[in-house]
Every structure is written in C-alpha cells, then in structure tokens.
Short mmCIF file of C-alpha atoms in Angstrom, two decimals:
data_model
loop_
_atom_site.label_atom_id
_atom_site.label_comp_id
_atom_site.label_asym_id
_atom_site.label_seq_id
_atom_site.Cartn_x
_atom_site.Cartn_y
_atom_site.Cartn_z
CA UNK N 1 7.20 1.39 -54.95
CA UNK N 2 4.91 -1.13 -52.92
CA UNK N 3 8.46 -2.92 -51.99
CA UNK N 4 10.32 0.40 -51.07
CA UNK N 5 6.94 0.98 -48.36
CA UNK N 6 7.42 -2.08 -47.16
CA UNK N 7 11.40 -1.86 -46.32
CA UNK N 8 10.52 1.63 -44.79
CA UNK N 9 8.39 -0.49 -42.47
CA UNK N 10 10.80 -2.82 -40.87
CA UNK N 11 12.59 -0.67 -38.25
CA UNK N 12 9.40 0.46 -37.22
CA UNK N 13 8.05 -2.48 -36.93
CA UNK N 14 11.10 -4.23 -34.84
CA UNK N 15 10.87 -0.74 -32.85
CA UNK N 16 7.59 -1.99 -31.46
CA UNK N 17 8.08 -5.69 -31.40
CA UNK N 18 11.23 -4.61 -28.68
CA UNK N 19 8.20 -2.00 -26.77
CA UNK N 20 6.08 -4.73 -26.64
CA UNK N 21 8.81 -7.08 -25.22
CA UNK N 22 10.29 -4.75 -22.71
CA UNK N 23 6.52 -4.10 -21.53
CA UNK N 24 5.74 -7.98 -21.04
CA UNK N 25 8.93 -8.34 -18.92
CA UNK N 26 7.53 -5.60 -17.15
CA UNK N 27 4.65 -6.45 -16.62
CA UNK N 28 6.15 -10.47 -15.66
CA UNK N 29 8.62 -8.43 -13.22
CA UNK N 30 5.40 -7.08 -11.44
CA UNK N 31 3.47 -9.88 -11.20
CA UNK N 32 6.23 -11.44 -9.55
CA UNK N 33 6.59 -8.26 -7.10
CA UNK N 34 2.56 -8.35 -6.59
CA UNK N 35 3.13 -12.06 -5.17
CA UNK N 36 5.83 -10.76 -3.21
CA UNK N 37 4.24 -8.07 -1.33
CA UNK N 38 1.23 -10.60 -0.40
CA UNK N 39 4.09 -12.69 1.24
CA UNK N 40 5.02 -9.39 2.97
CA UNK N 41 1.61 -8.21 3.74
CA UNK N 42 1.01 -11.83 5.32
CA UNK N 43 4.18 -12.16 7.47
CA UNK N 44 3.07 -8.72 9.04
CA UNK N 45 -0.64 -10.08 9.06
CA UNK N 46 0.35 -12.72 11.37
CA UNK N 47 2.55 -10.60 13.71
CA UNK N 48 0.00 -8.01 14.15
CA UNK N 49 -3.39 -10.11 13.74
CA UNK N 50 -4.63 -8.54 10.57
CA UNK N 51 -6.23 -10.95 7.65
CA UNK N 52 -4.22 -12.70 5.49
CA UNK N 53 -4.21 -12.81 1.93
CA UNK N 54 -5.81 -15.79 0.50
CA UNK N 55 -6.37 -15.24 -3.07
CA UNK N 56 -4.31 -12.66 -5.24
CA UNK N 57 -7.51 -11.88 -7.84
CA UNK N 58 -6.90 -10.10 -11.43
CA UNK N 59 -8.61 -6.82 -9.86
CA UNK N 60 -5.88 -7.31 -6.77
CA UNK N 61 -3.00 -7.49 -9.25
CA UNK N 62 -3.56 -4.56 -10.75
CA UNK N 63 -4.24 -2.60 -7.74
CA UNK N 64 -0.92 -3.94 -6.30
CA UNK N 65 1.01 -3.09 -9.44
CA UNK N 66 0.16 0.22 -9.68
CA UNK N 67 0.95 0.77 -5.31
CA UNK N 68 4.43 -0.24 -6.35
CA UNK N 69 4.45 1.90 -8.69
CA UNK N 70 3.30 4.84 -6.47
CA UNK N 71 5.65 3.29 -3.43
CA UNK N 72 9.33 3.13 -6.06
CA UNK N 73 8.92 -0.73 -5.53
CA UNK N 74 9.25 -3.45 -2.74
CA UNK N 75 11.20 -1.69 -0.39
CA UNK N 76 8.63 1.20 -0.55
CA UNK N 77 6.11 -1.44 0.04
CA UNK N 78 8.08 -2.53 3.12
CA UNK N 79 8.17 0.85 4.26
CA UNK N 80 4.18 1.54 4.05
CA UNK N 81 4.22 -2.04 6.31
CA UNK N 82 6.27 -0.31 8.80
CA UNK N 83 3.96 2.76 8.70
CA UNK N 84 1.13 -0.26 9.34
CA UNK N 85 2.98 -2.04 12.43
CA UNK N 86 3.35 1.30 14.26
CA UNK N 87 -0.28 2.78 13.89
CA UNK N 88 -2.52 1.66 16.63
CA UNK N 89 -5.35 2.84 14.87
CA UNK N 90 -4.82 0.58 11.93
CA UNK N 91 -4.04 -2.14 14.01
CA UNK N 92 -7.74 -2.19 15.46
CA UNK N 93 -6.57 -0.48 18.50
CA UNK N 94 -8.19 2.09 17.97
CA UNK N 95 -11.68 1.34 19.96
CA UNK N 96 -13.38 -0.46 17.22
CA UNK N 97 -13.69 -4.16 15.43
CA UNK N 98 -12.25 -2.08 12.18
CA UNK N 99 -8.46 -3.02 10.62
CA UNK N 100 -6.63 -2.44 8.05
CA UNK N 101 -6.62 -5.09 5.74
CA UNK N 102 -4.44 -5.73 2.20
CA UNK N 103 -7.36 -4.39 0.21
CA UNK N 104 -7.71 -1.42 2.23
CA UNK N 105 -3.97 -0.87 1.68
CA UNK N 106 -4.07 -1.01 -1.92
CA UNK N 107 -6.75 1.75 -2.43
CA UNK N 108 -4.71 4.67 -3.93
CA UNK N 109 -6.61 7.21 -1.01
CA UNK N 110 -5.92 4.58 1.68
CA UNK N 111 -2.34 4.05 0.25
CA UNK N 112 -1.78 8.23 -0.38
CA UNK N 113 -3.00 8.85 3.20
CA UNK N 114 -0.58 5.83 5.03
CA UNK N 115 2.95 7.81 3.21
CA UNK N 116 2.50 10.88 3.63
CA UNK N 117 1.45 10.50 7.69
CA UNK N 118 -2.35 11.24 7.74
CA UNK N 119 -2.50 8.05 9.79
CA UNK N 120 0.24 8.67 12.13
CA UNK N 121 -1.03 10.30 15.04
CA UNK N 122 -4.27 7.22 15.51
CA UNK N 123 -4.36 5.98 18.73
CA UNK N 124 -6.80 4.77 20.83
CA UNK N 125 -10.23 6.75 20.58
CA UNK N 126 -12.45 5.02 23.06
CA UNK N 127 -14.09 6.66 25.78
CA UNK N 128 -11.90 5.79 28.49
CA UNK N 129 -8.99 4.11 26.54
CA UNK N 130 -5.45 6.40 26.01
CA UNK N 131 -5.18 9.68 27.93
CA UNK N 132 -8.28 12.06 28.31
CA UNK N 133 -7.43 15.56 27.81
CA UNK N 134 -9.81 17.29 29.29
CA UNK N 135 -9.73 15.18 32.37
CA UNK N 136 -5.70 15.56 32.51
CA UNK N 137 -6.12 19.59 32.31
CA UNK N 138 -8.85 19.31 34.70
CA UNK N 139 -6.71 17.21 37.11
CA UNK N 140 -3.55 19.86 36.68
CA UNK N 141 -5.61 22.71 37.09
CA UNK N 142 -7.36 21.06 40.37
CA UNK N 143 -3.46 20.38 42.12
CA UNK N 144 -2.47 23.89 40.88
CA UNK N 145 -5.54 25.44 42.79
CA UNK N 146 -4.64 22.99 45.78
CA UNK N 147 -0.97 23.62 45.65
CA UNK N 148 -0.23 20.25 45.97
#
C-alpha cells in the first residue's frame, strides 16, 4: 500500500519539478531584462543629464522586475523613457535642483503616475520661467481696453 502512495506521487511531483523550472527561467529571463532596462535608463541618463545607474542592488532587481511586469516588458519600459525625455518637469526643468532618477522610476506610485499622464502637463513652475497667466490675461485685457 506504502508502494501504491508512492507511485501516486510521481506525476505530482514531476508537475512541480517543471513549475519550479519554468519559474527559474523566469525569473533568469528577468534578471536579464532588469540589466537591460539599466542600459536603457543610462543611455537616456546621459542624453538628458539625469544619474546613471551604478549598481543594480537585490532591492533594485526586484523593484525593476515587478515595473516590467506592470509596463508588458522592455518595450513598455522604453515607452515610460519616452514619457521621461518629453516631461520638463522630470527633467529638472521644472524650477528646482529635483530629477527623476532610476529609483524614483521604479516606485510603483512614481511608475503608475508616469503611464497613465499625471506627469504630462509639468513644465516650468518658477516665478518668471514659462508663460504667466495672469500676466498674459492682464496684458490681453490691457490692448483690448486700448484697442490696439
């Protein structure tokens, strides 16, 4: 009877031997993605002035693995780039010291807010820097009073 157990066992067993396998290539697959986005991340660091990745750490790993997930994989990840290289704001032109750096990129908020467009719109917020509203609605309002 102990035998008969035993047999029973086998395809289970070789069921998850073949999870665990597929779920190491997986895992292989995206490590080898993470190291691949930090080559993309540092090609558009350089154009753009941002930081560059120096170290890819355990806790950076996982956070990248888990972006592709969210992003469908490295073109997605090229994509959020993209989203980077046109946003002023992220860029540090936005009238402060502050950019966007790889870390800040792979914090699910930071990453949630860059697809779906809460960043778009951030341009330049200094006092002075881009166009003032209220000082361009003054100015059209003064030539509309002076017919000019």
């Amino acid at each position: 009877m102990l035998a008969e157990s035993k047999q029973d066992d086998i395809p289970e067993r070789e069921e998850r031997r073949g999870e665990r396998e597929v779920e190491k290539k997986v895992l292989t697959s995206s490590v080898d993605d993470t190291r691949l986005m930090v080559d993309s991340w540092n090609r558009m660091a350089s154009d753009y002035g941002l930081t560059k990745v120096q170290k890819l750490t355990k806790a950076r790993k996982a956070k990248a693995v888990a972006r592709l997930k969210d992003c469908g994989g490295l073109e997605g990840w090229d994509a959020a780039l993209e989203k980077v290289a046109k946003t002023p704001g992220l860029l540090g032109q936005a009238g402060g010291n502050w950019k966007a750096s790889f870390d800040f990129l792979l914090q699910e908020s930071s990453f949630v807010k860059l697809m779906e467009g809460s960043y778009d719109n951030w341009t330049d917020t200094r006092r002075g820097g881009g166009v003032d509203v209220v000082a361009q609605a003054l100015s059209e309002i003064e030539t509309e009073r002076n017919g000019t």
